[in-house]
């Protein structure tokens, strides 16, 4: 039959004209008969042959066939047969058939609406014929209702019934009705989604076809997909099923090791170390990556609906109860998984839903006494959890969050509390040195008796910088302020042939350029907001996020090495942001702080004061510190030493000060946000 149809079409002189063999095929419902035999599997193996025949007919016959009801009806029946049972013997033929349909839809996107709505149209009753013109919805197809409609000599009164071929347009309703049969209905999309769950290579082709359909969908088809089918719910529910199929507990290190899983290659890399649940984790991350790509490529109507479905099903209903669970293992696993999802997330629409899920909708600055009312606030509290593992996992989550191109993150966590610059003392004269700024003479760590003990900072704190015309003196003094914080007795990097401050400058420059390009569309000011001398003083609260980070920094000498690394990594990420208020609050040693306020530099000064007191109680401190640094670098075998946590904290502190100095240097104008860290009082140039 196929050879006859193809041969007949080649002999046709006029394009668009159907020959008698094609008319016979359409009039006598041969395709429907084949479809019935395929459904019954009579004889055995008939279904496979029917799928192949339909695919070849639709591919090789150039005459448009899908507009005829005698073709459309069996196509819909075949779609209901496909994708129902994962792993069926006809999967290959099923996906080949759907690929042909998707190819036809790509050539004519208007076909998608008709194929999707086919079941409802077939089941609807034929309306009484009226001598009126067809509706505008189907006007483009009325010339195809009859194979000979374009033939010369035919009068305008000849309709499709003269050909004996029922046309699809005669059954199309004038308006789209509501959803029918709900989640139980079957069409091209649901058939493809069923094939997407296959364990073979068929799944990849099915996913590519779904991606094609949602990207070429017309507004009408997109609306039908979201309102009249369960497409978005099925995709989101499969994501949740894959989540539930994973083990209840996974090591965060194992989750991080599987980063970069793609929906095109969802299986776990074979070169990675195996662990229980590896394949299930790879399948979950691969399907999430696929959802992210669907939302990115889909028609905006479909993208919004799918993003909301994923947010509701996965984030709110599945992840949130686990993140707020009392079990530490449950919190640890769900936090690490959420971090992995954020790392893979690229779609702006889904990112917006994730921000709403994590940070809520309120924009008001937090107060000290505020109780946690958003998931984000609960997660911030987890950064100071009794379990160090949970604290580290949650800090990694926030570090990943800070790298997302969404202003809501940095504004909610930091900026909204720095507005108004309430951390700056009102009406106070500019300090002559940062000793005056930090009131070191009143600090218990810097009493006269302590300074007479023989342990001095590496250099005397410099006077406030005198900024010259290009500001280079200022940046030199500021860099030195961080580099000279750690006393010489606590420095060990100079004794080893390792990269020092220069390497941090190189790394910081690349990270700062990346951060600057990410925030460029947000329209941040070049300089800090001017202070209003007449504004009454209000209490300043740095916000829950900075409060936790500063509290963690004060305990850097008593915390595990891995936790210290993560705390300093998050603070470095924050310091890279080119907003003038963040720059001033985190990187200006000479800022005049309001009473009761603290900045990152003031926290570091007090940590150094604590260190200089504790050094006296550790015998052979320089030698032990050098030994610990060599252990951390892997130069010598690790063995437990007395005061090891303290010594490791000192190493992290030295490196962190070098990193902050490098960040302050690369943010110097013209690359930085402004020339002077503290603007002159109003009325002065």
XYZ file of C-alpha atoms in Angstrom:
685
model
C 0.000 0.000 0.000
C 2.769 2.429 0.912
C 4.619 1.878 -2.370
C 1.405 2.381 -4.345
C 0.571 5.621 -2.525
C 4.073 7.033 -2.994
C 4.152 6.035 -6.689
C 0.721 7.537 -7.271
C 1.721 10.833 -5.678
C 4.810 11.093 -7.867
C 2.656 10.709 -10.958
C 0.332 13.526 -9.965
C 0.761 16.570 -12.165
C -0.884 19.096 -9.887
C 0.445 19.470 -6.365
C -2.138 19.221 -3.601
C -4.314 16.844 -5.589
C -5.032 13.397 -4.156
C -5.185 10.352 -6.375
C -7.842 7.622 -6.348
C -5.742 5.262 -4.191
C -5.374 7.876 -1.467
C -9.087 8.657 -1.708
C -9.875 4.973 -1.307
C -7.618 4.754 1.749
C -9.406 7.691 3.359
C -12.985 6.812 2.394
C -12.882 3.175 3.477
C -11.218 3.868 6.858
C -8.373 1.447 6.166
C -6.167 3.217 8.720
C -8.808 2.757 11.413
C -9.017 -0.938 10.565
C -5.248 -1.274 10.890
C -5.359 0.588 14.196
C -8.011 -1.838 15.521
C -5.888 -4.838 14.518
C -2.850 -3.268 16.158
C -4.699 -2.640 19.382
C -5.879 -6.270 19.462
C -2.393 -7.544 18.493
C -4.041 -9.696 15.836
C -2.070 -11.374 14.443
C 0.713 -11.246 17.102
C 3.196 -8.463 16.352
C 0.617 -6.435 14.425
C 0.937 -3.391 16.710
C 4.601 -2.978 15.813
C 3.786 -3.196 12.094
C 0.956 -0.650 12.406
C 3.192 1.898 14.162
C 5.796 1.474 11.437
C 3.219 1.800 8.649
C 1.709 4.993 10.106
C 5.161 6.513 10.525
C 6.102 5.746 6.919
C 2.807 6.971 5.475
C 2.982 10.298 7.311
C 6.629 10.720 6.339
C 6.639 9.642 2.694
C 3.235 10.873 1.540
C 3.619 14.602 0.979
C -0.093 15.339 0.808
C -1.260 16.754 4.177
C -3.146 13.944 5.891
C -3.556 14.930 9.533
C -6.382 17.324 8.634
C -8.682 14.419 7.670
C -10.776 12.864 10.382
C -10.235 9.387 8.900
C -6.503 9.889 9.587
C -6.806 11.976 12.717
C -9.008 9.449 14.521
C -6.651 6.425 14.192
C -3.659 8.636 15.008
C -5.324 9.513 18.304
C -6.050 5.841 18.986
C -2.420 4.922 18.367
C -1.279 7.687 20.711
C -3.438 6.189 23.446
C -1.701 2.857 22.899
C 1.781 4.386 23.192
C 3.605 5.230 26.401
C 1.097 3.416 28.598
C 3.454 0.657 29.751
C 7.134 1.580 30.240
C 9.435 -0.955 28.704
C 6.914 -2.314 26.187
C 8.138 -4.234 23.135
C 6.998 -1.475 20.785
C 8.752 1.455 22.481
C 11.088 2.038 19.562
C 8.232 2.150 17.056
C 6.127 4.324 19.378
C 8.801 6.983 19.742
C 9.449 6.876 15.989
C 5.734 7.500 15.380
C 5.610 10.436 17.808
C 8.794 11.848 16.261
C 7.085 11.928 12.860
C 4.111 13.757 14.367
C 6.409 16.263 16.065
C 8.204 16.835 12.766
C 4.867 17.628 11.105
C 3.972 19.986 13.958
C 7.334 21.731 13.653
C 6.533 22.408 9.985
C 3.024 23.614 10.872
C 2.752 24.605 14.577
C -1.008 25.133 14.238
C -1.394 21.347 14.040
C -0.472 20.979 17.718
C -3.786 22.348 18.961
C -5.766 19.961 16.744
C -3.747 16.900 17.711
C -3.917 17.736 21.402
C -7.661 18.309 21.341
C -8.380 15.271 19.174
C -10.017 13.018 21.763
C -12.544 15.647 22.731
C -13.380 16.466 19.136
C -13.838 12.840 18.149
C -16.144 12.165 21.062
C -18.225 15.253 20.408
C -21.394 14.979 18.405
C -21.416 16.191 14.871
C -23.204 19.543 14.750
C -26.020 19.996 12.248
C -24.734 21.223 8.917
C -25.440 24.816 8.125
C -24.776 26.640 4.874
C -22.521 29.099 6.679
C -18.819 29.541 6.230
C -16.448 27.678 8.503
C -15.254 29.394 11.655
C -12.071 31.432 11.462
C -10.301 28.846 13.619
C -10.351 26.344 10.794
C -10.509 28.568 7.743
C -6.942 27.742 6.905
C -7.802 24.054 6.552
C -11.045 24.158 4.549
C -9.203 23.808 1.255
C -7.849 20.479 2.458
C -11.197 19.042 3.455
C -11.553 17.447 0.041
C -8.657 15.922 -1.862
C -9.932 17.418 -5.127
C -10.950 20.805 -3.773
C -8.113 22.405 -5.691
C -8.840 20.568 -8.915
C -9.883 22.680 -11.894
C -13.485 22.582 -12.967
C -14.855 22.047 -9.471
C -17.574 24.403 -8.467
C -17.499 26.333 -5.225
C -20.515 24.437 -3.964
C -18.704 21.104 -3.858
C -17.900 20.246 -0.234
C -16.116 17.378 1.401
C -19.153 15.104 1.419
C -19.034 14.870 -2.348
C -15.689 13.179 -1.947
C -17.032 10.830 0.658
C -14.220 11.850 3.007
C -15.304 13.269 6.351
C -13.201 16.339 7.033
C -11.802 17.107 10.434
C -13.024 20.676 10.200
C -16.649 19.556 10.198
C -16.154 18.189 13.684
C -14.195 21.078 15.161
C -16.125 23.043 17.765
C -16.246 26.764 17.318
C -14.765 27.323 20.754
C -12.537 25.257 22.986
C -14.429 23.697 25.834
C -13.136 22.965 29.288
C -10.934 20.022 30.223
C -12.382 16.609 29.610
C -11.490 13.497 31.568
C -8.766 15.436 33.438
C -5.610 13.491 34.250
C -6.978 10.316 32.656
C -6.990 11.628 29.088
C -4.313 10.640 26.633
C -2.785 12.615 23.803
C 0.547 13.251 22.134
C 2.067 14.922 25.200
C 0.985 12.261 27.697
C 2.178 9.526 25.340
C 5.575 11.185 25.096
C 5.783 11.680 28.850
C 5.153 7.973 29.304
C 8.005 7.197 26.912
C 10.234 9.667 28.805
C 10.237 7.244 31.743
C 11.765 4.446 29.692
C 15.105 3.019 30.806
C 16.385 2.840 27.212
C 17.590 5.433 24.724
C 13.959 5.865 23.710
C 13.551 8.222 26.684
C 16.041 10.735 25.271
C 14.204 11.008 21.954
C 10.866 11.348 23.741
C 12.240 14.170 25.902
C 13.575 15.970 22.852
C 10.122 15.710 21.249
C 8.363 17.181 24.303
C 10.913 19.997 24.347
C 10.168 20.665 20.679
C 6.406 20.740 21.201
C 6.398 23.166 24.140
C 8.797 25.486 22.299
C 6.737 25.751 19.076
C 3.340 25.823 20.806
C 1.029 28.622 19.747
C -0.729 30.689 22.436
C -3.896 28.622 21.994
C -2.034 25.319 22.268
C -0.041 26.586 25.254
C -3.228 27.606 27.026
C -4.791 24.232 26.283
C -1.688 22.431 27.585
C -1.844 24.252 30.904
C -5.592 24.431 31.466
C -6.985 21.316 29.828
C -4.273 18.697 30.280
C -2.320 17.386 33.227
C 1.006 17.885 31.440
C 2.652 20.146 34.053
C 1.342 18.112 36.983
C 2.624 14.852 35.450
C 6.114 16.290 34.897
C 6.307 17.681 38.451
C 4.886 14.520 40.005
C 7.471 12.356 38.248
C 10.152 14.610 39.731
C 8.737 13.986 43.209
C 8.553 10.233 42.571
C 12.246 10.213 41.670
C 12.968 12.179 44.855
C 11.097 9.645 46.973
C 12.924 6.756 45.293
C 16.272 7.944 46.697
C 17.627 6.683 50.029
C 16.506 8.653 53.083
C 20.101 9.637 53.837
C 22.821 10.620 51.376
C 26.277 11.957 52.157
C 26.517 15.647 51.095
C 29.933 14.890 49.588
C 28.387 12.222 47.356
C 25.680 14.641 46.242
C 28.240 17.338 45.422
C 30.339 14.817 43.475
C 27.492 14.291 40.996
C 27.256 17.924 39.904
C 26.831 18.545 36.200
C 24.293 15.781 35.575
C 22.544 16.548 32.274
C 19.115 15.413 31.139
C 20.733 14.247 27.911
C 23.043 11.950 29.904
C 21.080 11.275 33.105
C 23.061 8.211 34.151
C 25.785 8.679 36.739
C 29.356 8.910 35.391
C 31.035 5.522 35.594
C 34.345 6.996 36.714
C 32.859 8.356 39.935
C 33.014 6.314 43.122
C 29.918 4.234 43.676
C 27.641 4.736 46.674
C 24.154 3.532 47.628
C 21.504 5.504 45.776
C 23.874 6.830 43.109
C 21.693 5.901 40.126
C 18.521 7.153 41.820
C 20.226 10.472 42.622
C 21.472 10.809 39.033
C 17.967 10.120 37.690
C 16.453 12.775 39.984
C 19.035 15.440 39.104
C 18.725 14.574 35.405
C 14.946 15.011 35.424
C 15.232 18.292 37.335
C 17.706 19.512 34.725
C 15.152 18.503 32.083
C 12.391 20.457 33.854
C 14.706 23.460 33.991
C 15.348 23.197 30.229
C 11.638 22.785 29.505
C 10.815 25.942 31.454
C 13.595 27.833 29.673
C 12.514 26.809 26.163
C 8.737 26.572 26.542
C 6.090 29.094 25.596
C 5.786 31.604 28.498
C 2.329 30.319 29.420
C 3.626 26.754 29.739
C 6.831 27.905 31.438
C 4.947 29.772 34.177
C 2.578 26.881 34.826
C 5.356 24.277 34.928
C 7.534 26.416 37.211
C 4.643 26.836 39.638
C 3.924 23.089 39.535
C 7.563 22.219 40.307
C 7.680 24.810 43.086
C 4.466 23.560 44.654
C 5.064 19.818 44.300
C 8.814 19.605 44.896
C 9.781 22.670 46.903
C 6.766 23.231 49.134
C 5.165 19.809 49.504
C 8.301 17.623 49.414
C 11.427 19.568 50.380
C 10.117 22.064 52.925
C 8.913 19.489 55.501
C 12.311 17.785 55.265
C 14.240 21.028 55.685
C 12.221 21.769 58.859
C 12.441 18.194 60.163
C 13.772 17.368 63.628
C 16.027 14.600 62.328
C 19.547 15.860 61.677
C 20.105 13.330 58.888
C 16.939 14.433 57.122
C 17.936 18.111 57.374
C 21.445 17.357 56.129
C 20.339 15.363 53.085
C 17.549 17.736 52.033
C 19.825 20.791 52.415
C 22.541 19.211 50.278
C 19.960 18.234 47.642
C 18.517 21.753 47.544
C 22.050 23.093 47.045
C 22.559 20.714 44.123
C 19.261 21.844 42.574
C 20.220 25.517 42.862
C 23.563 24.755 41.241
C 21.790 23.261 38.211
C 19.020 25.846 37.990
C 19.293 28.165 34.966
C 15.712 29.152 34.124
C 14.783 32.701 35.280
C 11.154 31.650 35.745
C 11.997 28.708 38.002
C 14.620 30.797 39.802
C 11.919 33.330 40.678
C 9.794 30.551 42.169
C 12.789 29.269 44.142
C 13.435 32.754 45.547
C 9.831 33.081 46.671
C 10.054 29.630 48.268
C 13.257 30.407 50.171
C 12.940 34.104 50.971
C 9.195 34.749 51.044
C 7.629 37.907 49.674
C 8.326 40.485 52.396
C 10.935 43.186 51.805
C 11.064 44.806 55.245
C 14.390 44.843 57.155
C 14.564 42.241 59.894
C 14.550 43.244 63.547
C 16.560 41.629 66.326
C 13.519 40.199 68.057
C 11.838 38.909 64.902
C 10.796 35.283 65.101
C 11.477 33.075 62.057
C 8.546 33.372 59.680
C 10.134 32.322 56.364
C 11.999 29.231 55.350
C 15.042 31.415 54.668
C 15.142 32.578 58.286
C 14.992 28.979 59.500
C 17.848 28.097 57.170
C 19.900 31.030 58.472
C 19.448 29.606 61.961
C 20.753 26.279 60.628
C 24.024 28.083 59.809
C 24.549 28.242 63.574
C 23.250 24.724 64.247
C 24.613 22.533 67.024
C 25.575 20.058 64.309
C 28.654 21.300 62.460
C 27.704 19.179 59.425
C 24.313 20.905 59.140
C 25.961 24.314 59.547
C 28.452 23.555 56.767
C 25.755 22.201 54.423
C 23.527 25.249 54.996
C 26.409 27.688 54.483
C 27.123 25.963 51.167
C 23.475 26.465 50.269
C 23.722 30.215 50.882
C 27.016 30.451 49.018
C 25.315 28.880 46.007
C 22.344 31.207 46.457
C 24.616 34.271 46.413
C 25.874 33.273 42.961
C 22.407 33.314 41.418
C 21.531 36.231 39.095
C 18.664 37.476 41.219
C 18.876 40.725 43.190
C 16.340 39.491 45.713
C 18.980 37.238 47.310
C 21.523 39.882 48.308
C 18.824 42.442 49.072
C 16.917 40.142 51.399
C 19.985 38.747 53.171
C 22.104 41.893 53.491
C 21.197 45.107 51.673
C 17.803 45.835 53.184
C 19.444 46.070 56.629
C 22.246 48.365 55.384
C 19.881 50.945 53.864
C 20.186 54.308 55.546
C 23.737 53.434 56.743
C 22.610 53.275 60.346
C 25.920 51.576 61.202
C 27.752 54.907 60.686
C 28.011 57.216 63.698
C 26.014 60.409 63.184
C 27.687 63.759 63.773
C 31.029 62.291 64.859
C 34.270 63.759 63.489
C 36.343 61.711 61.110
C 38.740 59.502 63.104
C 42.466 60.132 62.932
C 43.187 56.407 62.907
C 41.244 53.209 62.959
C 42.271 52.810 66.643
C 39.868 55.648 67.362
C 37.239 54.000 65.212
C 37.377 50.709 67.072
C 37.999 52.164 70.538
C 40.864 49.756 71.067
C 41.963 51.496 74.222
C 38.658 50.473 75.798
C 38.761 46.905 74.447
C 39.672 44.352 77.151
C 41.941 42.596 74.671
C 44.092 45.683 74.222
C 44.799 46.804 77.788
C 48.130 48.363 78.718
C 49.181 45.233 80.560
C 48.509 43.099 77.516
C 50.457 45.349 75.173
C 53.411 45.231 77.578
C 53.521 41.430 77.422
C 55.882 41.445 74.453
C 53.333 40.253 71.905
C 52.619 43.039 69.478
C 50.701 43.216 66.207
C 52.893 42.787 63.143
C 52.877 46.543 62.553
C 51.455 49.487 64.370
C 48.038 50.343 62.951
C 48.541 53.020 60.331
C 46.949 56.432 60.555
C 43.877 57.092 58.492
C 44.866 57.208 54.817
C 45.343 60.498 53.107
C 43.717 60.004 49.743
C 45.623 61.562 46.876
C 44.227 62.444 43.484
C 44.106 58.854 42.260
C 43.285 57.227 45.588
C 46.238 54.842 45.503
C 47.395 55.810 48.998
C 43.962 54.962 50.341
C 43.844 51.502 48.847
C 47.414 50.782 49.972
C 46.599 51.666 53.558
C 43.379 49.677 53.496
C 45.099 46.605 52.069
C 47.806 46.905 54.702
C 45.175 47.190 57.414
C 44.007 43.661 56.591
C 47.461 42.242 55.876
C 48.850 43.546 59.176
C 45.994 42.311 61.367
C 47.562 38.940 62.157
C 50.635 39.278 64.420
C 53.993 38.077 63.105
C 54.067 35.274 65.686
C 50.937 33.834 64.064
C 52.089 34.032 60.434
C 53.525 30.945 58.755
C 52.981 31.366 54.999
C 56.302 33.219 54.645
C 58.193 30.125 55.842
C 56.790 27.951 53.051
C 57.167 28.253 49.304
C 53.506 28.749 48.578
C 51.419 31.297 46.761
C 50.654 34.305 48.889
C 48.759 37.537 48.517
C 49.419 37.818 44.752
C 47.512 34.611 44.056
C 44.530 35.896 46.026
C 44.592 39.086 43.919
C 44.482 37.060 40.703
C 41.586 34.894 41.924
C 39.697 37.836 43.405
C 39.942 39.777 40.155
C 38.268 37.008 38.166
C 35.539 36.515 40.763
C 34.905 40.250 41.023
C 34.572 40.625 37.248
C 32.094 37.752 37.201
C 30.090 39.223 40.091
C 30.098 42.718 38.545
C 28.748 41.462 35.228
C 26.033 39.527 37.062
C 24.784 42.542 39.047
C 25.238 45.146 36.280
C 21.549 45.077 35.216
C 20.422 45.881 38.763
C 21.358 49.570 38.572
C 23.228 49.887 41.848
C 24.503 53.362 42.845
C 28.186 54.227 42.462
C 28.485 55.733 45.923
C 26.873 55.302 49.342
C 23.743 57.221 50.247
C 24.562 60.560 51.927
C 23.988 60.769 55.668
C 21.237 63.021 56.950
C 22.684 64.916 59.904
C 19.203 65.840 61.143
C 17.848 62.314 61.100
C 17.393 60.919 64.620
C 19.530 57.919 65.441
C 17.839 54.552 65.173
C 19.166 51.233 66.396
C 21.075 49.274 63.762
C 20.675 45.550 63.236
C 22.924 43.862 60.675
C 20.279 41.250 59.874
C 20.048 37.603 60.849
C 22.416 36.478 58.091
C 25.327 38.796 58.909
C 24.660 38.282 62.607
C 25.185 34.536 62.269
C 28.280 34.981 60.095
C 29.854 37.489 62.498
C 29.058 35.258 65.468
C 30.710 32.374 63.659
C 33.775 34.535 62.956
C 34.163 35.388 66.635
C 34.464 31.631 67.295
C 36.919 30.923 64.485
C 39.625 29.830 66.954
C 37.323 27.198 68.484
C 35.547 25.790 65.408
C 36.484 22.873 63.144
C 38.703 23.659 60.184
C 36.096 22.739 57.534
C 33.465 24.952 59.168
C 35.886 27.911 59.281
C 36.643 27.468 55.591
C 32.951 27.621 54.735
C 32.226 30.676 56.910
C 35.105 32.649 55.382
C 34.097 31.510 51.889
C 30.590 32.956 52.317
C 31.938 36.229 53.720
C 34.332 36.517 50.777
C 31.416 36.061 48.389
C 29.559 38.868 50.125
C 32.574 41.180 50.064
C 32.854 40.795 46.272
C 29.493 42.486 45.628
C 30.115 45.994 44.228
C 27.386 47.723 46.209
C 28.806 50.746 48.069
C 27.086 49.873 51.365
C 28.379 46.299 51.344
C 31.818 47.591 50.376
C 31.826 50.128 53.188
C 30.467 47.820 55.874
C 32.667 44.821 55.122
C 35.896 46.318 53.713
C 36.386 49.799 55.199
C 38.626 49.631 58.304
C 38.261 53.384 58.899
C 34.488 53.610 59.144
C 33.212 55.396 62.241
C 30.774 52.892 63.721
C 27.669 53.908 65.620
C 27.538 52.863 69.298
C 26.875 49.156 69.723
C 27.561 48.354 66.055
C 30.183 46.027 64.683
C 31.686 45.537 61.243
C 33.692 42.698 59.759
C 36.937 44.507 60.536
C 35.975 45.147 64.148
C 35.082 41.462 64.563
C 38.492 40.471 63.176
C 40.281 42.880 65.519
C 38.642 41.297 68.550
C 39.502 37.812 67.288
C 43.130 38.898 66.932
C 43.022 40.258 70.482
C 41.749 36.907 71.741
C 44.463 35.114 69.752
C 47.284 37.242 71.157
C 46.198 36.367 74.666
C 45.907 32.652 73.936
C 49.287 32.467 72.203
C 50.926 32.938 75.576
C 49.333 29.754 76.896
C 50.581 27.516 74.058
C 54.223 26.369 74.449
C 56.292 26.409 71.249
C 53.464 28.097 69.420
C 55.339 29.113 66.214
C 56.745 25.613 65.670
C 53.413 23.887 66.235
C 51.633 26.373 63.971
C 54.098 25.700 61.150
C 53.634 21.957 61.641
C 49.850 22.277 61.391
C 50.093 24.344 58.190
C 52.292 21.656 56.619
C 49.741 19.039 57.643
C 46.923 21.023 56.056
C 48.952 21.350 52.851
C 49.610 17.607 52.814
C 53.371 17.999 53.097
C 53.624 15.813 56.191
C 51.352 13.087 57.614
C 48.550 14.344 59.785
C 48.837 13.629 63.487
C 46.855 15.044 66.341
C 48.483 17.902 68.248
C 47.504 19.793 71.356
C 45.512 22.940 70.556
C 45.016 21.689 66.996
C 41.662 23.447 66.519
C 43.200 26.737 67.647
C 46.210 26.325 65.364
C 44.050 25.460 62.346
C 41.859 28.480 63.101
C 44.937 30.725 63.048
C 45.937 29.414 59.615
C 42.429 30.118 58.263
C 42.468 33.586 59.850
C 45.762 34.514 58.181
C 44.549 33.365 54.770
C 41.188 35.097 55.199
C 42.841 38.431 55.947
C 44.959 38.077 52.787
C 41.833 37.263 50.796
C 39.967 40.324 52.104
C 42.987 42.510 51.298
C 43.001 41.151 47.746
C 39.257 41.790 47.323
C 39.642 45.367 48.594
C 42.477 45.868 46.115
C 40.638 44.585 43.015
C 37.531 46.600 43.909
C 39.599 49.779 43.863
C 38.357 52.288 41.230
C 37.967 52.370 38.288
C 36.816 48.774 38.809
C 35.395 49.341 42.265
C 32.159 51.042 43.213
C 33.582 54.385 44.307
C 36.846 56.194 44.978
C 36.628 57.072 48.639
C 35.287 54.552 51.111
C 33.590 57.253 53.163
C 32.094 60.180 51.251
C 32.689 63.722 52.461
C 29.996 65.403 54.566
C 27.206 67.088 52.691
C 28.072 70.521 51.427
C 31.719 69.698 50.811
C 33.372 68.677 47.569
